[in-house]
Amino acid sequence: MSSGPPGWALVKSMLSGPHFRYSLMGFIIYGFIFEVHELQSASLKVTGPPGPIIVAMGEDVVLPCRFSPGQGAQETEVNWFRERFSPYVHRYKGAQDQYGEQMPQYQGRTELMKEDLAKGSVDLKIFRVQLSDRGNYTCFVRRDSLYNDAIVELKVTASGSAPLIALERYQDGGIRVGCRSAGWYPPPQLLWQDPHGQHLPSLSENITQDKNGLFAAESSIILTRGTNQELSCSIRDVPHGREQRLSFYIADPFFQDAHPWISALGVVLVAVLALLAIALYLFKIKGKHEKKIAMQDAALYELVEEIEKQADELTWRRYAVPIEEVRVVLDPDTAHRDLVLSADCKSVKREDSLQDMPDIPQRFNPWRCVLGREGFTLGRYYWEVEAVDGGGWAVGVSREDVKRKGEIEFKPEEGIWAVGQWAGHFQALTSPNRTLLPEIQTPKRIRVSLDYEEGRVAFFSVDEEIPIFTFPLASFEGVKVHPWVWLGPGTWLKMWP
């Protein structure tokens, strides 16, 4: 086995020869080969496809991922995962597939395409794609001390049934016709067209979603005698641009009963007039009393609305404005080597290019995290973080004794209380499952509130001045608690004030 870079044995024999023993050329050749080897091992680049991968539900799909340089395939570790590093979608380590920590929904449905592993290809094949498989996947590659990752987005579509047309009832002097189709993802586009291909406005449209996540589309239109009796209903698959169409024609005899109410119009009109007279009489008697009640109800409504507004304001002030505002300065000794801090250590950006700095024990690795320099063991504080989302982010607090090396999960049991944006979802990093916050619009600026003695960690949207999420009360057990952030690919965060 070679103990040096490629070509070392050749250079050694050249340097030991009678003509090259003290030759300057020999040293130059050796230096060049050694430098090439150092450059090859200095970085590991991982890339995914430029855009999302689209597949129909039930089909197989391959998620592309490549790394370079590609040599050393036997020592390569490949981890495909979703929102959390573990459990895995698929794991390859020690030249073998590792199924012990695989997510249950992917068991028996994944295969790492190892044929071109030596060429730097670690594509993942997923069999019988389900609707729940859609979303972002992370391709994480590690070789020796080098590692990197890339995001691959998977979009799943489903083609539903052909359009079904039904004559529903007589309405507004014509016939109401409905068109329906089900089993689609994403929602389809349903259109009415005349014989010339011109789109016709619909009377009503409705999109519903079943328990399996598939969409059904319904639309209706009114046809009248002699106009638009011939038309078609089209259901369009927007991502693929495919269309299914059903045409039909309604003959004039069907419109003969479109006005059945005309013969009874006189009787109904008399009855309506009689009721109207009675109603006017009663209205004169009760008008003044009802007006007084209405005024009282309006005043009561305004009072309740004002009380609720004041209660919301008190909630915001109680938790969003603690005793002391703290100026957070990030600690460069804890920052992952892919993170670049500003000169004042008030902002941080993920560059995915390892900086030349020692991997000391307090530095996070492999997760791209960084702590605030100052920690707290008592008191109430708050600070704000502005986020520019690239590939996801999370902000919150962390115990000082949080694990810095290897695989960790962002949850209170690991010493991390945080919220963040990841895989298209704004969520609180709770345990055992994340808490999705679909009713909250992802804020650009978040206020983090810490009450050490009470054990309260809360988050607020500075943009809308509303609470976001409060974790269950915790005990920090006298351990220092620091501001904490994690950055996804291309993300930039700034601390305020």
PDB file of N, CA, C and O in Angstrom, residues 391-434:
ATOM      1  N   GLY A 391     -31.898  28.002   1.947  1.00  0.00           N
ATOM      2  CA  GLY A 391     -32.257  26.592   2.020  1.00  0.00           C
ATOM      3  C   GLY A 391     -32.742  26.185   3.385  1.00  0.00           C
ATOM      4  O   GLY A 391     -32.561  25.054   3.810  1.00  0.00           O
ATOM      5  N   GLY A 392     -33.352  27.132   4.143  1.00  0.00           N
ATOM      6  CA  GLY A 392     -33.882  26.815   5.462  1.00  0.00           C
ATOM      7  C   GLY A 392     -33.056  27.455   6.564  1.00  0.00           C
ATOM      8  O   GLY A 392     -31.880  27.797   6.383  1.00  0.00           O
ATOM      9  N   TRP A 393     -33.677  27.607   7.766  1.00  0.00           N
ATOM     10  CA  TRP A 393     -33.002  28.201   8.919  1.00  0.00           C
ATOM     11  C   TRP A 393     -33.771  27.849  10.183  1.00  0.00           C
ATOM     12  O   TRP A 393     -34.926  27.430  10.135  1.00  0.00           O
ATOM     13  N   ALA A 394     -33.116  28.029  11.322  1.00  0.00           N
ATOM     14  CA  ALA A 394     -33.762  27.843  12.619  1.00  0.00           C
ATOM     15  C   ALA A 394     -33.099  28.789  13.607  1.00  0.00           C
ATOM     16  O   ALA A 394     -31.884  29.006  13.550  1.00  0.00           O
ATOM     17  N   VAL A 395     -33.900  29.369  14.534  1.00  0.00           N
ATOM     18  CA  VAL A 395     -33.373  30.283  15.550  1.00  0.00           C
ATOM     19  C   VAL A 395     -33.991  29.905  16.883  1.00  0.00           C
ATOM     20  O   VAL A 395     -35.109  29.399  16.957  1.00  0.00           O
ATOM     21  N   GLY A 396     -33.238  30.173  17.965  1.00  0.00           N
ATOM     22  CA  GLY A 396     -33.742  29.867  19.284  1.00  0.00           C
ATOM     23  C   GLY A 396     -32.649  29.955  20.326  1.00  0.00           C
ATOM     24  O   GLY A 396     -31.749  30.804  20.233  1.00  0.00           O
ATOM     25  N   VAL A 397     -32.703  29.048  21.314  1.00  0.00           N
ATOM     26  CA  VAL A 397     -31.713  29.008  22.391  1.00  0.00           C
ATOM     27  C   VAL A 397     -31.190  27.583  22.540  1.00  0.00           C
ATOM     28  O   VAL A 397     -31.834  26.619  22.120  1.00  0.00           O
ATOM     29  N   SER A 398     -30.017  27.500  23.170  1.00  0.00           N
ATOM     30  CA  SER A 398     -29.386  26.203  23.371  1.00  0.00           C
ATOM     31  C   SER A 398     -28.657  26.193  24.705  1.00  0.00           C
ATOM     32  O   SER A 398     -28.080  27.214  25.118  1.00  0.00           O
ATOM     33  N   ARG A 399     -28.696  25.061  25.389  1.00  0.00           N
ATOM     34  CA  ARG A 399     -27.856  24.888  26.583  1.00  0.00           C
ATOM     35  C   ARG A 399     -26.392  24.891  26.180  1.00  0.00           C
ATOM     36  O   ARG A 399     -26.039  24.470  25.086  1.00  0.00           O
ATOM     37  N   GLU A 400     -25.542  25.363  27.095  1.00  0.00           N
ATOM     38  CA  GLU A 400     -24.113  25.440  26.795  1.00  0.00           C
ATOM     39  C   GLU A 400     -23.507  24.060  26.595  1.00  0.00           C
ATOM     40  O   GLU A 400     -22.555  23.893  25.836  1.00  0.00           O
ATOM     41  N   ASP A 401     -24.072  23.027  27.252  1.00  0.00           N
ATOM     42  CA  ASP A 401     -23.515  21.680  27.153  1.00  0.00           C
ATOM     43  C   ASP A 401     -24.125  20.883  26.002  1.00  0.00           C
ATOM     44  O   ASP A 401     -24.024  19.651  25.971  1.00  0.00           O
ATOM     45  N   VAL A 402     -24.736  21.558  25.025  1.00  0.00           N
ATOM     46  CA  VAL A 402     -25.308  20.856  23.894  1.00  0.00           C
ATOM     47  C   VAL A 402     -24.211  20.121  23.123  1.00  0.00           C
ATOM     48  O   VAL A 402     -23.064  20.572  23.055  1.00  0.00           O
ATOM     49  N   LYS A 403     -24.559  18.984  22.548  1.00  0.00           N
ATOM     50  CA  LYS A 403     -23.593  18.193  21.781  1.00  0.00           C
ATOM     51  C   LYS A 403     -23.129  18.982  20.559  1.00  0.00           C
ATOM     52  O   LYS A 403     -23.936  19.524  19.803  1.00  0.00           O
ATOM     53  N   ARG A 404     -21.810  19.062  20.345  1.00  0.00           N
ATOM     54  CA  ARG A 404     -21.261  19.849  19.237  1.00  0.00           C
ATOM     55  C   ARG A 404     -20.827  18.985  18.055  1.00  0.00           C
ATOM     56  O   ARG A 404     -20.754  19.486  16.924  1.00  0.00           O
ATOM     57  N   LYS A 405     -20.517  17.725  18.267  1.00  0.00           N
ATOM     58  CA  LYS A 405     -19.970  16.867  17.212  1.00  0.00           C
ATOM     59  C   LYS A 405     -20.939  15.731  16.885  1.00  0.00           C
ATOM     60  O   LYS A 405     -21.675  15.255  17.739  1.00  0.00           O
ATOM     61  N   GLY A 406     -20.875  15.278  15.626  1.00  0.00           N
ATOM     62  CA  GLY A 406     -21.654  14.115  15.213  1.00  0.00           C
ATOM     63  C   GLY A 406     -23.112  14.455  14.987  1.00  0.00           C
ATOM     64  O   GLY A 406     -23.504  15.608  14.818  1.00  0.00           O
ATOM     65  N   GLU A 407     -23.942  13.430  15.010  1.00  0.00           N
ATOM     66  CA  GLU A 407     -25.353  13.570  14.668  1.00  0.00           C
ATOM     67  C   GLU A 407     -26.161  13.990  15.897  1.00  0.00           C
ATOM     68  O   GLU A 407     -26.129  13.335  16.928  1.00  0.00           O
ATOM     69  N   ILE A 408     -26.867  15.106  15.784  1.00  0.00           N
ATOM     70  CA  ILE A 408     -27.734  15.593  16.847  1.00  0.00           C
ATOM     71  C   ILE A 408     -29.092  15.947  16.249  1.00  0.00           C
ATOM     72  O   ILE A 408     -29.206  16.180  15.047  1.00  0.00           O
ATOM     73  N   GLU A 409     -30.105  15.966  17.096  1.00  0.00           N
ATOM     74  CA  GLU A 409     -31.436  16.373  16.670  1.00  0.00           C
ATOM     75  C   GLU A 409     -31.778  17.679  17.363  1.00  0.00           C
ATOM     76  O   GLU A 409     -31.474  17.891  18.534  1.00  0.00           O
ATOM     77  N   PHE A 410     -32.429  18.572  16.623  1.00  0.00           N
ATOM     78  CA  PHE A 410     -32.811  19.866  17.159  1.00  0.00           C
ATOM     79  C   PHE A 410     -34.124  19.705  17.926  1.00  0.00           C
ATOM     80  O   PHE A 410     -35.218  19.792  17.358  1.00  0.00           O
ATOM     81  N   LYS A 411     -34.036  19.498  19.231  1.00  0.00           N
ATOM     82  CA  LYS A 411     -35.218  19.327  20.055  1.00  0.00           C
ATOM     83  C   LYS A 411     -34.847  19.604  21.512  1.00  0.00           C
ATOM     84  O   LYS A 411     -33.659  19.591  21.872  1.00  0.00           O
ATOM     85  N   PRO A 412     -35.825  19.866  22.373  1.00  0.00           N
ATOM     86  CA  PRO A 412     -35.523  20.211  23.765  1.00  0.00           C
ATOM     87  C   PRO A 412     -34.720  19.132  24.499  1.00  0.00           C
ATOM     88  O   PRO A 412     -33.878  19.460  25.337  1.00  0.00           O
ATOM     89  N   GLU A 413     -34.974  17.848  24.188  1.00  0.00           N
ATOM     90  CA  GLU A 413     -34.216  16.784  24.873  1.00  0.00           C
ATOM     91  C   GLU A 413     -32.724  16.872  24.593  1.00  0.00           C
ATOM     92  O   GLU A 413     -31.905  16.404  25.387  1.00  0.00           O
ATOM     93  N   GLU A 414     -32.342  17.451  23.460  1.00  0.00           N
ATOM     94  CA  GLU A 414     -30.929  17.635  23.129  1.00  0.00           C
ATOM     95  C   GLU A 414     -30.401  18.976  23.635  1.00  0.00           C
ATOM     96  O   GLU A 414     -29.224  19.294  23.450  1.00  0.00           O
ATOM     97  N   GLY A 415     -31.304  19.791  24.236  1.00  0.00           N
ATOM     98  CA  GLY A 415     -30.872  21.084  24.750  1.00  0.00           C
ATOM     99  C   GLY A 415     -31.080  22.223  23.790  1.00  0.00           C
ATOM    100  O   GLY A 415     -30.408  23.252  23.897  1.00  0.00           O
ATOM    101  N   ILE A 416     -32.023  22.083  22.818  1.00  0.00           N
ATOM    102  CA  ILE A 416     -32.277  23.121  21.827  1.00  0.00           C
ATOM    103  C   ILE A 416     -33.778  23.402  21.772  1.00  0.00           C
ATOM    104  O   ILE A 416     -34.594  22.488  21.626  1.00  0.00           O
ATOM    105  N   TRP A 417     -34.149  24.704  21.897  1.00  0.00           N
ATOM    106  CA  TRP A 417     -35.529  25.149  21.780  1.00  0.00           C
ATOM    107  C   TRP A 417     -35.564  26.152  20.632  1.00  0.00           C
ATOM    108  O   TRP A 417     -34.953  27.239  20.731  1.00  0.00           O
ATOM    109  N   ALA A 418     -36.234  25.832  19.524  1.00  0.00           N
ATOM    110  CA  ALA A 418     -36.129  26.685  18.338  1.00  0.00           C
ATOM    111  C   ALA A 418     -37.357  26.554  17.452  1.00  0.00           C
ATOM    112  O   ALA A 418     -38.120  25.596  17.546  1.00  0.00           O
ATOM    113  N   VAL A 419     -37.533  27.550  16.566  1.00  0.00           N
ATOM    114  CA  VAL A 419     -38.489  27.505  15.466  1.00  0.00           C
ATOM    115  C   VAL A 419     -37.714  27.792  14.188  1.00  0.00           C
ATOM    116  O   VAL A 419     -36.613  28.346  14.228  1.00  0.00           O
ATOM    117  N   GLY A 420     -38.287  27.401  13.032  1.00  0.00           N
ATOM    118  CA  GLY A 420     -37.557  27.648  11.792  1.00  0.00           C
ATOM    119  C   GLY A 420     -38.353  27.293  10.558  1.00  0.00           C
ATOM    120  O   GLY A 420     -39.465  26.753  10.630  1.00  0.00           O
ATOM    121  N   GLN A 421     -37.758  27.631   9.439  1.00  0.00           N
ATOM    122  CA  GLN A 421     -38.314  27.350   8.115  1.00  0.00           C
ATOM    123  C   GLN A 421     -37.492  26.233   7.485  1.00  0.00           C
ATOM    124  O   GLN A 421     -36.273  26.351   7.354  1.00  0.00           O
ATOM    125  N   TRP A 422     -38.138  25.120   7.084  1.00  0.00           N
ATOM    126  CA  TRP A 422     -37.419  24.001   6.492  1.00  0.00           C
ATOM    127  C   TRP A 422     -38.372  23.215   5.619  1.00  0.00           C
ATOM    128  O   TRP A 422     -39.518  22.979   5.987  1.00  0.00           O
ATOM    129  N   ALA A 423     -37.902  22.817   4.438  1.00  0.00           N
ATOM    130  CA  ALA A 423     -38.664  21.991   3.498  1.00  0.00           C
ATOM    131  C   ALA A 423     -40.026  22.622   3.182  1.00  0.00           C
ATOM    132  O   ALA A 423     -41.024  21.926   3.022  1.00  0.00           O
ATOM    133  N   GLY A 424     -40.064  23.952   3.094  1.00  0.00           N
ATOM    134  CA  GLY A 424     -41.293  24.642   2.733  1.00  0.00           C
ATOM    135  C   GLY A 424     -42.285  24.815   3.857  1.00  0.00           C
ATOM    136  O   GLY A 424     -43.407  25.255   3.635  1.00  0.00           O
ATOM    137  N   HIS A 425     -41.900  24.461   5.109  1.00  0.00           N
ATOM    138  CA  HIS A 425     -42.817  24.549   6.244  1.00  0.00           C
ATOM    139  C   HIS A 425     -42.203  25.405   7.344  1.00  0.00           C
ATOM    140  O   HIS A 425     -41.025  25.266   7.669  1.00  0.00           O
ATOM    141  N   PHE A 426     -43.024  26.300   7.931  1.00  0.00           N
ATOM    142  CA  PHE A 426     -42.625  27.025   9.133  1.00  0.00           C
ATOM    143  C   PHE A 426     -43.089  26.196  10.317  1.00  0.00           C
ATOM    144  O   PHE A 426     -44.263  25.829  10.404  1.00  0.00           O
ATOM    145  N   GLN A 427     -42.178  25.878  11.252  1.00  0.00           N
ATOM    146  CA  GLN A 427     -42.488  24.895  12.275  1.00  0.00           C
ATOM    147  C   GLN A 427     -41.705  25.155  13.551  1.00  0.00           C
ATOM    148  O   GLN A 427     -40.664  25.821  13.546  1.00  0.00           O
ATOM    149  N   ALA A 428     -42.248  24.630  14.660  1.00  0.00           N
ATOM    150  CA  ALA A 428     -41.541  24.615  15.935  1.00  0.00           C
ATOM    151  C   ALA A 428     -40.863  23.264  16.081  1.00  0.00           C
ATOM    152  O   ALA A 428     -41.456  22.218  15.804  1.00  0.00           O
ATOM    153  N   LEU A 429     -39.600  23.258  16.543  1.00  0.00           N
ATOM    154  CA  LEU A 429     -38.817  22.026  16.598  1.00  0.00           C
ATOM    155  C   LEU A 429     -39.090  21.306  17.909  1.00  0.00           C
ATOM    156  O   LEU A 429     -38.244  21.204  18.791  1.00  0.00           O
ATOM    157  N   THR A 430     -40.315  20.801  18.030  1.00  0.00           N
ATOM    158  CA  THR A 430     -40.744  20.086  19.225  1.00  0.00           C
ATOM    159  C   THR A 430     -40.431  18.600  19.094  1.00  0.00           C
ATOM    160  O   THR A 430     -39.990  18.128  18.052  1.00  0.00           O
ATOM    161  N   SER A 431     -40.699  17.855  20.167  1.00  0.00           N
ATOM    162  CA  SER A 431     -40.427  16.413  20.181  1.00  0.00           C
ATOM    163  C   SER A 431     -41.639  15.698  20.755  1.00  0.00           C
ATOM    164  O   SER A 431     -42.315  16.240  21.645  1.00  0.00           O
ATOM    165  N   PRO A 432     -41.994  14.489  20.261  1.00  0.00           N
ATOM    166  CA  PRO A 432     -41.226  13.680  19.278  1.00  0.00           C
ATOM    167  C   PRO A 432     -41.424  14.108  17.844  1.00  0.00           C
ATOM    168  O   PRO A 432     -40.672  13.727  16.980  1.00  0.00           O
ATOM    169  N   ASN A 433     -42.469  14.920  17.538  1.00  0.00           N
ATOM    170  CA  ASN A 433     -42.721  15.368  16.172  1.00  0.00           C
ATOM    171  C   ASN A 433     -42.671  16.883  16.114  1.00  0.00           C
ATOM    172  O   ASN A 433     -42.962  17.575  17.103  1.00  0.00           O
ATOM    173  N   ARG A 434     -42.294  17.393  14.942  1.00  0.00           N
ATOM    174  CA  ARG A 434     -42.311  18.832  14.746  1.00  0.00           C
ATOM    175  C   ARG A 434     -43.753  19.349  14.792  1.00  0.00           C
ATOM    176  O   ARG A 434     -44.701  18.643  14.446  1.00  0.00           O
TER     177      ARG A 434
END
